[in-house]
Coordinates of C-alpha atoms in Angstrom, one line a residue:
Chain A
X244 CA 72.2 73.9 96.0
X245 CA 72.9 74.5 99.7
X246 CA 70.8 78.2 99.6
X247 CA 73.2 79.3 102.4
X248 CA 75.8 78.4 100.5
X249 CA 74.9 80.7 97.6
X250 CA 74.2 83.1 100.5
X251 CA 77.8 84.1 102.0
X252 CA 78.6 83.8 99.0
X253 CA 76.8 86.2 97.2
X254 CA 78.2 88.3 100.6
X255 CA 82.1 87.3 99.7
X256 CA 82.0 87.9 96.1
X257 CA 81.1 91.8 96.2
X258 CA 83.6 92.3 99.2
X259 CA 86.6 90.2 97.3
X260 CA 86.1 91.6 93.8
X261 CA 85.0 95.5 94.9
X262 CA 87.5 95.0 97.5
X263 CA 90.3 94.1 94.3
X264 CA 88.8 96.6 92.6
X265 CA 89.2 99.5 95.2
X266 CA 92.9 97.9 95.8
X267 CA 93.7 99.1 92.4
X268 CA 94.1 103.2 93.2
X269 CA 96.6 102.0 95.1
X270 CA 99.2 105.1 94.9
X271 CA 97.7 106.2 91.9
X272 CA 95.0 108.2 93.8
X273 CA 94.3 111.6 93.1
X274 CA 95.7 113.3 96.0
X275 CA 98.1 110.9 99.7
X276 CA 94.6 110.6 102.1
X277 CA 92.4 109.0 99.1
X278 CA 95.3 106.7 98.7
X279 CA 94.7 106.0 102.5
X280 CA 90.8 105.9 102.3
X281 CA 90.7 104.3 99.3
X282 CA 93.8 101.3 100.3
X283 CA 91.9 101.5 104.1
X284 CA 88.3 100.5 102.6
X285 CA 90.5 97.0 100.4
X286 CA 91.8 96.3 103.5
X287 CA 87.9 96.6 105.2
X288 CA 87.2 94.6 102.1
X289 CA 89.1 91.6 101.9
X290 CA 88.8 91.6 105.8
X291 CA 85.5 90.4 105.0
X292 CA 85.7 88.5 102.4
X293 CA 87.8 86.2 104.8
X294 CA 85.0 86.1 107.3
X295 CA 81.5 85.6 104.7
X296 CA 83.4 82.8 102.6
X297 CA 85.7 81.4 105.8
X298 CA 82.0 81.0 106.8
X299 CA 80.6 80.1 103.0
X300 CA 83.5 77.5 103.6
X301 CA 82.5 76.3 106.6
X302 CA 79.4 75.5 105.5
X303 CA 79.6 74.1 101.9
X304 CA 82.1 71.5 104.1
X305 CA 83.6 70.7 101.1
X306 CA 87.2 71.0 102.8
X307 CA 88.2 73.5 101.0
X308 CA 88.8 76.8 102.6
X309 CA 88.4 81.5 102.1
X310 CA 91.6 81.5 99.8
X311 CA 90.5 78.6 98.0
X312 CA 87.4 79.7 97.1
X313 CA 88.6 82.7 96.3
X314 CA 92.0 82.2 94.3
X315 CA 90.4 79.0 92.0
X316 CA 86.8 79.4 91.7
X317 CA 85.4 80.4 87.6
X318 CA 83.8 83.1 86.1
X319 CA 80.4 81.6 86.0
X320 CA 80.5 80.0 90.1
X321 CA 81.3 83.9 91.5
X322 CA 78.3 85.5 92.9
X323 CA 79.3 89.5 93.0
X324 CA 77.0 92.1 91.9
X325 CA 78.1 93.2 87.9
X326 CA 77.8 96.3 90.1
X327 CA 81.8 95.5 91.5
X328 CA 82.7 93.8 88.8
X329 CA 83.2 96.9 86.3
X330 CA 86.0 98.6 86.4
X331 CA 87.3 102.1 88.2
X332 CA 87.0 104.3 85.7
X333 CA 87.3 108.2 86.9
X334 CA 87.4 108.5 90.3
X335 CA 84.8 109.4 90.6
X336 CA 83.2 106.4 88.5
X337 CA 85.4 104.7 91.2
X338 CA 83.3 106.9 94.3
X339 CA 79.8 107.1 92.8
X340 CA 79.9 103.3 92.5
X341 CA 81.1 102.8 95.7
X342 CA 78.6 105.0 97.0
X343 CA 75.8 102.8 95.4
X344 CA 77.7 99.7 96.9
X345 CA 77.6 101.7 100.3
X346 CA 73.9 102.3 100.8
X347 CA 72.7 98.8 99.9
X348 CA 74.9 96.8 101.9
X349 CA 75.1 99.3 105.3
X350 CA 71.4 98.4 105.0
X351 CA 71.1 94.3 104.5
X352 CA 74.2 94.5 107.4
X353 CA 71.9 96.1 109.2
X354 CA 69.0 93.5 109.0
X355 CA 71.4 90.8 109.1
X356 CA 72.0 91.6 112.5
X357 CA 69.2 90.0 113.4
X358 CA 69.8 87.3 112.2
X359 CA 69.1 83.6 112.7
X360 CA 71.8 82.4 112.6
X361 CA 74.4 82.8 114.9
X362 CA 78.0 83.1 113.1
X363 CA 76.1 85.4 110.1
X364 CA 74.7 87.9 112.8
X365 CA 78.6 87.9 114.3
X366 CA 80.4 88.5 110.5
X367 CA 77.7 91.3 110.4
X368 CA 77.6 93.5 113.8
X369 CA 81.4 93.6 113.3
X370 CA 81.5 94.3 110.0
X371 CA 78.4 97.2 110.0
X372 CA 80.6 99.9 111.5
X373 CA 83.2 99.9 109.3
X374 CA 80.1 100.0 106.5
X375 CA 79.0 102.8 107.7
X376 CA 82.2 104.1 108.1
X377 CA 82.5 103.6 104.3
X378 CA 79.0 105.1 103.2
X379 CA 80.0 108.7 105.4
X380 CA 82.7 109.3 103.0
X381 CA 82.0 107.6 99.4
X382 CA 78.8 110.1 100.5
X383 CA 80.3 113.3 101.3
X384 CA 82.9 112.5 98.4
X385 CA 79.7 111.5 95.6
X386 CA 78.0 115.2 97.4
X387 CA 81.7 117.2 96.9
X388 CA 82.0 116.4 94.0
X389 CA 78.5 116.2 92.7
X390 CA 78.2 120.3 94.0
X391 CA 81.9 121.1 93.4
X392 CA 82.9 122.4 90.4
X393 CA 81.1 122.6 86.5
X394 CA 83.5 119.7 85.4
X395 CA 83.4 117.6 88.8
X396 CA 79.6 118.1 88.5
X397 CA 79.5 116.3 84.1
X398 CA 81.8 114.2 85.7
X399 CA 79.9 112.6 88.6
X400 CA 76.3 113.1 85.9
X401 CA 77.8 110.5 83.8
X402 CA 79.1 107.9 87.0
X403 CA 75.9 108.0 88.2
X404 CA 74.0 107.9 84.4
X405 CA 76.4 105.0 83.4
X406 CA 76.2 102.6 86.9
X407 CA 72.9 103.1 87.8
X408 CA 71.7 100.3 85.4
X409 CA 73.6 98.4 87.7
X410 CA 71.9 99.0 91.1
X411 CA 68.9 96.6 90.7
X412 CA 70.4 93.9 90.1
X413 CA 71.1 94.3 94.2
X414 CA 67.5 93.8 94.8
X415 CA 66.7 91.2 93.2
X416 CA 65.2 87.9 94.9
X417 CA 64.7 84.6 93.9
X418 CA 65.4 80.6 95.3
X419 CA 67.5 81.3 97.9
X420 CA 66.3 84.3 98.7
X421 CA 62.8 82.9 99.5
X422 CA 64.1 80.2 100.9
X423 CA 67.0 82.6 103.5
X424 CA 64.0 85.2 104.7
X425 CA 61.8 82.4 105.5
X426 CA 63.9 81.2 108.3
X427 CA 65.5 84.5 109.5
X428 CA 68.3 83.7 108.2
X429 CA 68.7 86.8 106.2
X430 CA 66.2 89.7 104.9
X431 CA 64.9 89.4 101.1
X432 CA 66.5 91.4 98.8
X433 CA 63.7 93.2 96.9
X434 CA 62.4 94.6 100.8
X435 CA 65.8 97.4 101.3
X436 CA 64.5 98.5 97.9
X437 CA 62.4 101.6 99.2
X438 CA 64.2 102.8 102.3
X439 CA 67.3 102.4 99.8
X440 CA 66.2 104.7 97.5
X441 CA 65.4 107.3 100.2
X442 CA 68.7 107.0 100.7
X443 CA 70.1 107.3 97.3
X444 CA 67.3 110.2 96.5
X445 CA 68.3 112.3 100.0
X446 CA 72.1 112.3 99.2
X447 CA 72.3 112.7 94.8
X448 CA 69.4 116.2 95.6
X449 CA 72.7 117.1 98.0
X450 CA 75.1 116.4 94.7
X451 CA 72.7 117.4 92.3
X452 CA 72.8 115.0 90.7
X453 CA 69.8 113.7 88.8
X454 CA 68.8 109.9 89.4
X455 CA 67.8 108.3 85.9
X456 CA 64.4 107.7 84.9
X457 CA 64.5 103.8 84.5
X458 CA 64.3 101.6 86.1
X459 CA 66.6 98.8 83.8
X460 CA 68.2 96.7 85.7
X461 CA 71.1 94.2 84.5
X462 CA 71.6 91.0 86.5
X463 CA 73.4 88.3 85.6
X464 CA 76.2 88.3 88.7
X465 CA 74.2 87.3 91.8
X466 CA 73.5 84.3 89.8
X467 CA 76.9 83.7 88.0
X468 CA 75.0 83.2 85.1
X469 CA 75.9 86.1 82.8
X470 CA 79.0 88.1 84.1
X471 CA 79.8 91.2 81.8
X472 CA 84.0 90.2 80.0
X473 CA 85.4 91.9 82.9
X474 CA 84.9 89.2 85.5
X475 CA 87.3 87.0 84.2
X476 CA 90.4 89.0 83.2
X477 CA 89.5 90.3 87.1
X478 CA 90.3 86.9 88.6
X479 CA 92.8 86.0 85.7
X480 CA 95.1 88.2 88.1
X481 CA 93.8 88.2 91.0
X482 CA 94.4 84.2 90.7
X483 CA 97.6 83.8 89.1
X484 CA 100.0 82.7 91.5
X485 CA 97.8 80.4 92.7
X486 CA 96.9 78.2 89.0
X487 CA 100.4 79.0 88.4
X488 CA 101.8 77.3 91.0
X489 CA 99.6 75.1 92.5
X490 CA 99.7 73.9 96.1
X491 CA 102.2 75.7 97.2
X492 CA 101.7 77.1 100.8
X493 CA 102.8 81.3 100.5
Chain B
X90 CA 119.7 105.8 101.8
X91 CA 114.8 107.3 102.1
X92 CA 116.7 110.1 102.1
X93 CA 120.4 110.6 99.9
X94 CA 122.9 112.6 99.0
X95 CA 121.5 115.3 100.9
X96 CA 124.1 117.9 100.9
X97 CA 124.3 121.2 103.3
X98 CA 122.7 124.0 101.9
X99 CA 125.2 127.6 102.5
X100 CA 124.1 129.4 105.8
X101 CA 125.7 133.5 106.5
X102 CA 123.8 134.8 109.7
X103 CA 125.3 136.3 112.3
X104 CA 128.5 134.4 114.0
X105 CA 126.7 135.1 117.4
X106 CA 123.0 133.6 117.2
X107 CA 125.1 130.3 115.0
X108 CA 126.9 129.4 118.1
X109 CA 124.0 128.9 120.3
X110 CA 122.0 127.3 117.7
X111 CA 124.9 124.9 117.2
X112 CA 125.0 125.3 121.1
X113 CA 121.4 123.7 122.1
X114 CA 121.7 121.3 119.6
X115 CA 125.0 120.2 121.3
X116 CA 122.9 119.8 124.2
X117 CA 120.5 117.9 122.9
X118 CA 117.0 120.1 123.1
X119 CA 114.9 119.6 119.6
X120 CA 114.4 123.0 118.2
X121 CA 110.4 123.7 117.6
X122 CA 109.1 125.7 114.1
X123 CA 108.9 128.0 115.4
X124 CA 112.0 128.7 117.2
X125 CA 115.5 130.9 115.0
X126 CA 116.6 128.5 113.0
X127 CA 119.6 128.7 110.3
X128 CA 118.0 129.3 106.7
X129 CA 120.8 126.3 105.7
X130 CA 119.7 124.2 108.1
X131 CA 116.1 124.6 107.1
X132 CA 116.5 124.4 104.2
X133 CA 118.8 121.3 103.7
X134 CA 116.0 119.6 106.4
X135 CA 113.3 120.4 103.8
X136 CA 115.3 118.5 100.7
X137 CA 115.5 115.7 103.4
X138 CA 112.1 115.6 104.9
X139 CA 111.1 116.3 101.4
X140 CA 113.0 113.7 99.8
X141 CA 111.4 110.8 102.6
X142 CA 108.2 112.1 101.9
X143 CA 108.5 111.4 97.6
X144 CA 110.3 107.9 99.1
X145 CA 107.3 106.8 100.7
X146 CA 104.9 108.3 98.3
X147 CA 106.6 106.9 95.0
X148 CA 107.9 103.5 97.5
X149 CA 104.0 102.5 97.2
X150 CA 104.4 101.8 93.5
X151 CA 106.7 98.5 93.4
X152 CA 104.8 97.5 96.0
X153 CA 101.2 98.0 94.7
X154 CA 102.0 96.7 91.8
X155 CA 102.0 93.3 93.3
X156 CA 97.9 93.8 96.0
X157 CA 96.2 92.8 93.2
X158 CA 98.4 89.9 92.8
X159 CA 98.6 89.0 95.7
X160 CA 98.6 84.7 96.3
X161 CA 96.0 85.0 99.3
X162 CA 93.4 86.4 101.2
X163 CA 96.0 87.3 104.2
X164 CA 99.3 88.5 101.8
X165 CA 96.2 90.6 100.4
X166 CA 95.4 92.3 102.9
X167 CA 98.7 93.0 104.8
X168 CA 100.3 94.5 101.7
X169 CA 97.3 96.7 101.2
X170 CA 98.2 97.6 105.6
X171 CA 102.0 98.1 104.4
X172 CA 101.1 100.1 101.6
X173 CA 98.5 102.5 102.7
X174 CA 100.9 102.8 106.7
X175 CA 103.7 103.8 103.4
X176 CA 100.7 107.0 102.4
X177 CA 100.6 107.9 106.0
X178 CA 104.0 108.0 106.3
X179 CA 104.4 110.3 103.4
X180 CA 101.8 112.2 105.3
X181 CA 104.1 113.1 108.2
X182 CA 106.5 114.1 106.2
X183 CA 105.0 116.6 104.6
X184 CA 102.8 117.9 107.1
X185 CA 106.3 118.5 109.0
X186 CA 107.8 119.7 106.2
X187 CA 105.3 122.3 106.1
X188 CA 106.3 123.2 109.6
X189 CA 109.6 124.6 107.8
X190 CA 107.2 127.4 106.0
X191 CA 107.5 124.8 102.6
X192 CA 103.6 123.2 101.5
X193 CA 102.2 119.9 100.6
X194 CA 100.8 121.4 96.6
X195 CA 105.0 122.5 96.5
X196 CA 106.7 119.7 97.5
X197 CA 104.8 117.2 95.2
X198 CA 105.2 119.6 92.5
X199 CA 109.0 119.6 92.5
X200 CA 108.9 116.4 93.5
X201 CA 106.9 116.4 89.1
X202 CA 109.8 118.7 87.5
X203 CA 111.9 116.5 88.8
X204 CA 113.8 119.0 90.8
X205 CA 113.4 116.8 94.8
X206 CA 114.2 113.5 94.6
X207 CA 113.3 109.6 96.0
X208 CA 115.4 107.0 96.9
X209 CA 117.0 105.6 94.3
X210 CA 115.1 101.6 95.3
X211 CA 112.2 102.4 94.3
X212 CA 113.2 102.7 90.4
X213 CA 114.1 98.9 90.7
X214 CA 110.9 96.2 89.5
X215 CA 109.3 94.0 91.2
X216 CA 109.2 91.0 89.3
X217 CA 108.0 87.7 91.6
X218 CA 106.5 88.1 94.9
X219 CA 109.5 87.4 96.5
X220 CA 110.4 90.5 95.8
X221 CA 108.0 91.2 98.3
X222 CA 109.7 89.9 100.6
X223 CA 112.9 90.9 100.3
X224 CA 111.5 94.4 100.1
X225 CA 110.6 94.2 102.8
X226 CA 113.6 92.1 104.8
X227 CA 115.9 94.0 102.9
X228 CA 115.3 97.9 101.6
X229 CA 112.9 98.5 105.5
X230 CA 115.9 96.9 106.7
X231 CA 118.1 99.7 105.3
X232 CA 115.6 102.1 105.9
X233 CA 115.5 101.6 110.0
X234 CA 119.2 101.2 110.2
X235 CA 119.1 104.8 109.0
X236 CA 115.5 106.1 110.9
X237 CA 116.5 104.8 113.6
X238 CA 119.1 107.1 114.4
X239 CA 117.5 109.2 113.2
X240 CA 114.7 109.7 116.4
X241 CA 117.1 111.2 118.1
X242 CA 117.0 114.3 115.4
X243 CA 118.0 117.8 116.1
X244 CA 114.5 119.3 114.5
X245 CA 111.6 118.3 116.7
X246 CA 109.0 117.3 114.8
X247 CA 110.7 115.4 112.0
X248 CA 112.5 112.9 115.2
X249 CA 108.5 112.6 116.1
X250 CA 107.5 111.2 112.8
X251 CA 110.5 109.4 112.9
X252 CA 109.7 107.6 116.0
X253 CA 105.7 106.7 114.7
X254 CA 107.3 104.7 110.7
X255 CA 110.1 102.9 112.6
X256 CA 107.8 101.1 113.9
X257 CA 105.9 100.2 112.6
X258 CA 108.9 99.9 109.8
X259 CA 110.3 97.1 111.6
X260 CA 106.5 95.8 111.7
X261 CA 107.0 95.6 107.8
X262 CA 110.9 94.1 107.8
X263 CA 109.3 91.3 109.8
X264 CA 106.8 90.2 107.6
X265 CA 108.7 91.4 104.7
X266 CA 111.1 87.8 106.7
X267 CA 108.2 85.9 106.9
X268 CA 107.9 85.9 104.0
X269 CA 111.1 85.0 102.5
X270 CA 110.8 82.5 105.2
X271 CA 108.2 80.8 102.9
X272 CA 109.3 80.9 100.0
X273 CA 112.5 79.9 101.1
X274 CA 110.8 77.2 102.9
X275 CA 108.6 76.7 100.4
X276 CA 108.4 74.6 96.0
X277 CA 111.8 74.4 94.6
X278 CA 110.4 77.3 92.2
X279 CA 109.7 79.0 95.4
X280 CA 112.5 78.5 96.4
X281 CA 114.5 80.5 92.8
X282 CA 111.6 83.5 93.7
X283 CA 113.3 83.7 97.0
X284 CA 117.2 83.8 95.4
X285 CA 116.3 86.0 93.2
X286 CA 114.6 88.6 94.6
X287 CA 117.7 88.4 97.1
X288 CA 120.0 88.4 93.7
X289 CA 118.2 91.3 92.3
X290 CA 117.4 93.8 95.3
X291 CA 121.4 93.2 97.4
X292 CA 123.6 95.7 96.0
X293 CA 120.0 98.0 95.1
X294 CA 119.7 98.0 98.9
X295 CA 123.3 98.2 99.9
X296 CA 123.8 101.5 97.6
X297 CA 120.3 103.3 99.3
X298 CA 122.9 103.9 102.4
X299 CA 124.4 106.5 99.0
X300 CA 128.8 106.9 98.5
X301 CA 131.0 107.2 101.1
X302 CA 130.8 110.3 102.9
X303 CA 133.3 110.0 105.6
X304 CA 135.3 112.8 103.4
X305 CA 132.6 115.2 103.1
X306 CA 131.7 118.5 103.7
X307 CA 128.5 119.0 103.6
X308 CA 127.6 115.7 105.9
X309 CA 130.2 117.4 108.5
X310 CA 127.8 120.0 108.4
X311 CA 125.0 117.7 108.5
X312 CA 126.4 115.8 111.3
X313 CA 127.1 119.0 113.9
X314 CA 122.7 119.6 112.5
X315 CA 122.2 115.8 114.0
X316 CA 120.4 116.7 109.9
X317 CA 122.4 113.1 109.9
X318 CA 123.5 111.4 112.8
X319 CA 126.1 107.8 111.0
X320 CA 128.1 108.1 108.1
X321 CA 127.1 105.9 105.5
X322 CA 129.7 102.7 105.5
X323 CA 128.8 102.8 109.0
X324 CA 125.6 102.4 108.7
X325 CA 126.2 100.1 105.0
X326 CA 128.7 98.1 107.7
X327 CA 125.7 97.5 110.6
X328 CA 122.7 96.6 108.0
X329 CA 125.5 94.2 105.4
X330 CA 126.2 92.5 110.1
X331 CA 122.5 92.3 110.4
X332 CA 121.2 91.6 106.7
X333 CA 124.3 88.1 106.8
X334 CA 123.0 86.1 109.0
X335 CA 119.8 86.6 108.5
X336 CA 120.1 85.7 104.6
X337 CA 122.7 82.1 106.1
X338 CA 118.4 81.1 108.3
X339 CA 117.2 81.7 104.9
X340 CA 119.7 79.2 103.4
X341 CA 119.7 81.6 99.9
X342 CA 123.4 82.8 100.0
X343 CA 124.1 86.7 99.0
X344 CA 125.8 87.7 96.0
X345 CA 128.8 88.1 96.5
X346 CA 131.6 85.8 96.6
X347 CA 133.8 88.1 98.5
X348 CA 131.8 88.5 101.2
X349 CA 133.2 86.6 104.5
X350 CA 134.1 87.5 108.4
X351 CA 137.0 89.8 109.9
X352 CA 137.6 88.2 113.1
X353 CA 140.0 91.6 113.1
X354 CA 137.5 93.6 113.0
X355 CA 134.6 91.7 113.9
X356 CA 132.4 92.9 111.0
X357 CA 131.6 91.1 107.4
X358 CA 134.0 92.6 103.9
X359 CA 131.8 93.0 101.6
X360 CA 131.8 94.0 98.1
X361 CA 130.2 97.9 96.7
X362 CA 127.7 98.3 94.5
X363 CA 128.2 99.4 91.2
X364 CA 128.1 102.7 91.7
X365 CA 128.0 104.4 88.6
X366 CA 124.7 102.1 88.6
X367 CA 123.7 104.2 91.5
X368 CA 124.3 107.9 89.2
X369 CA 123.0 106.7 86.7
X370 CA 120.2 106.0 88.7
X371 CA 119.7 109.2 90.4
X372 CA 120.3 110.8 86.9
X373 CA 116.8 109.0 85.6
X374 CA 117.9 106.0 84.1
X375 CA 117.0 103.2 86.8
X376 CA 115.1 100.5 85.1
X377 CA 111.6 102.1 86.2
X378 CA 112.7 106.5 87.3
X379 CA 110.2 106.4 83.4
X380 CA 107.0 104.5 84.3
X381 CA 107.3 106.0 88.4
X382 CA 107.2 109.7 87.3
X383 CA 104.6 109.2 84.7
X384 CA 102.7 106.9 87.6
X385 CA 103.2 109.8 89.8
X386 CA 102.4 112.7 87.0
X387 CA 98.7 110.8 86.2
X388 CA 97.8 111.0 89.4
X389 CA 98.2 113.9 89.6
X390 CA 97.2 115.7 86.9
X391 CA 94.2 113.4 86.7
X392 CA 93.3 114.4 90.0
X393 CA 92.7 117.8 89.3
X394 CA 89.4 117.6 89.0
X395 CA 89.0 116.0 91.6
X396 CA 91.1 119.0 94.1
X397 CA 90.0 121.2 92.0
X398 CA 85.7 120.2 92.7
X399 CA 86.5 119.3 96.8
X400 CA 87.3 122.5 97.6
X401 CA 84.8 124.6 95.4
X402 CA 82.5 122.1 97.4
X403 CA 84.0 123.4 100.6
X404 CA 84.2 127.3 100.0
X405 CA 80.7 127.1 98.7
X406 CA 79.2 124.8 102.3
X407 CA 81.9 127.8 104.0
X408 CA 79.6 130.4 102.8
X409 CA 75.6 129.1 102.8
X410 CA 77.3 129.1 106.4
X411 CA 78.6 132.3 106.3
X412 CA 75.7 133.6 104.7
X413 CA 74.0 131.1 107.5
X414 CA 75.2 133.8 109.6

């Protein structure tokens, strides 16, 4: 297993799977401006996927391209964290998931801009501007709804309670991470936790929401050992055309 | 069209004011929101712009139906960008309508209670990936036929919205045609999807222009006001003349045995669509009317707490700011 390939799939699968989930909102949002913003977020994430998985395919050197990685791997080869594959739930849960992810994504990209691998640094540089904007938006929405009406507050608290156990996986460290941190290619995820906690604590305080005490973390996505049941259904939909008509170009 | 069968609203203002208003339009001046305008002009425009805006919003659904199944990352990104543009068009158009004194929420409620319509075309299902090509090529192609002349419409905000929208629509049409090219030149299954999409979308696209209105009084008034620039038949003919060679280039067959070039008129002769079907769709009996309206109502109803929550937060922030000052 090549740690660089593994890492690039983690980055690309996170953006692919989250981009897919966000795109499910298209045409169904609570308000027109949100339809536009969610489509924009999904579009950025799919564009980022092309960069990450494109580089993964290049590093792998097995003749696959980004589309082959996205459309023909099975669930156990996906390396996204569980958080991003969870179903959207209501709009509040979607935005809470986005905020919890964006706060991490923004931190990791800031580190990756200094990667010793120029190709990774270039992707991080390009995508970090988009992600800074995603974070600004998801943060404002979480605060607005958390500190909105009684109902919106209750829904956002429920969303945080439901999703918080999926946050810890973002900071898991394994042999892949150790090898990349050693080579200066990517940060050790565990080292980002304090900065992340400071951010999330600030956002949730402003949103008048309470962060659960338990640090229990579901895991199994970023190493592919045990995804949720939801990923298979997502892939069934996403990969259908490529699977049904192999060899066709689109 | 995106706005179909818009009847002109009655106006009983002072004949002298009406004559002056007409003279401004005849001189090619733009009417701006603060200018005097006949009530009939205002109400007709609200109906037309509102219907056009609703069409953009409902129009997200048939294409949104394929975003999660787009075959490549590139196609997914293009489709997402397109559907996002449509939401953006809806936004400009609602803003244009708001300058006439009706709020976006009021227009949305009229869509949801069925008192305002959206284009008949969005009540047809998108069943294969080739439909994403056919919608871009035919549906956006038909929309552009109507919208290009509307860039010269007399109402300033509508005209300016059309100028922005047309640029994006012609881009969408090219993207749609590009999908059709790939499909038509692809595997036998892909060619079958492409022909099938053309078979299903040809007549509904012709219906977009609405029934013949050459003899219509409403049409005459709307044309005098430059709310409407061409008759439905003129636009439909132009669309057919443009589209037939494109279908030939793709190697696809237009599902009309009577379609033929008429050297005398310099146009294609073609069969009329089934207007009974068109009126059924307008009445709510199209293949997807119920689904489309359910989807819009669900988005609106289930989004109520979000809209209220964000408004409540904005009020709290304003109050805190005032208290601090």
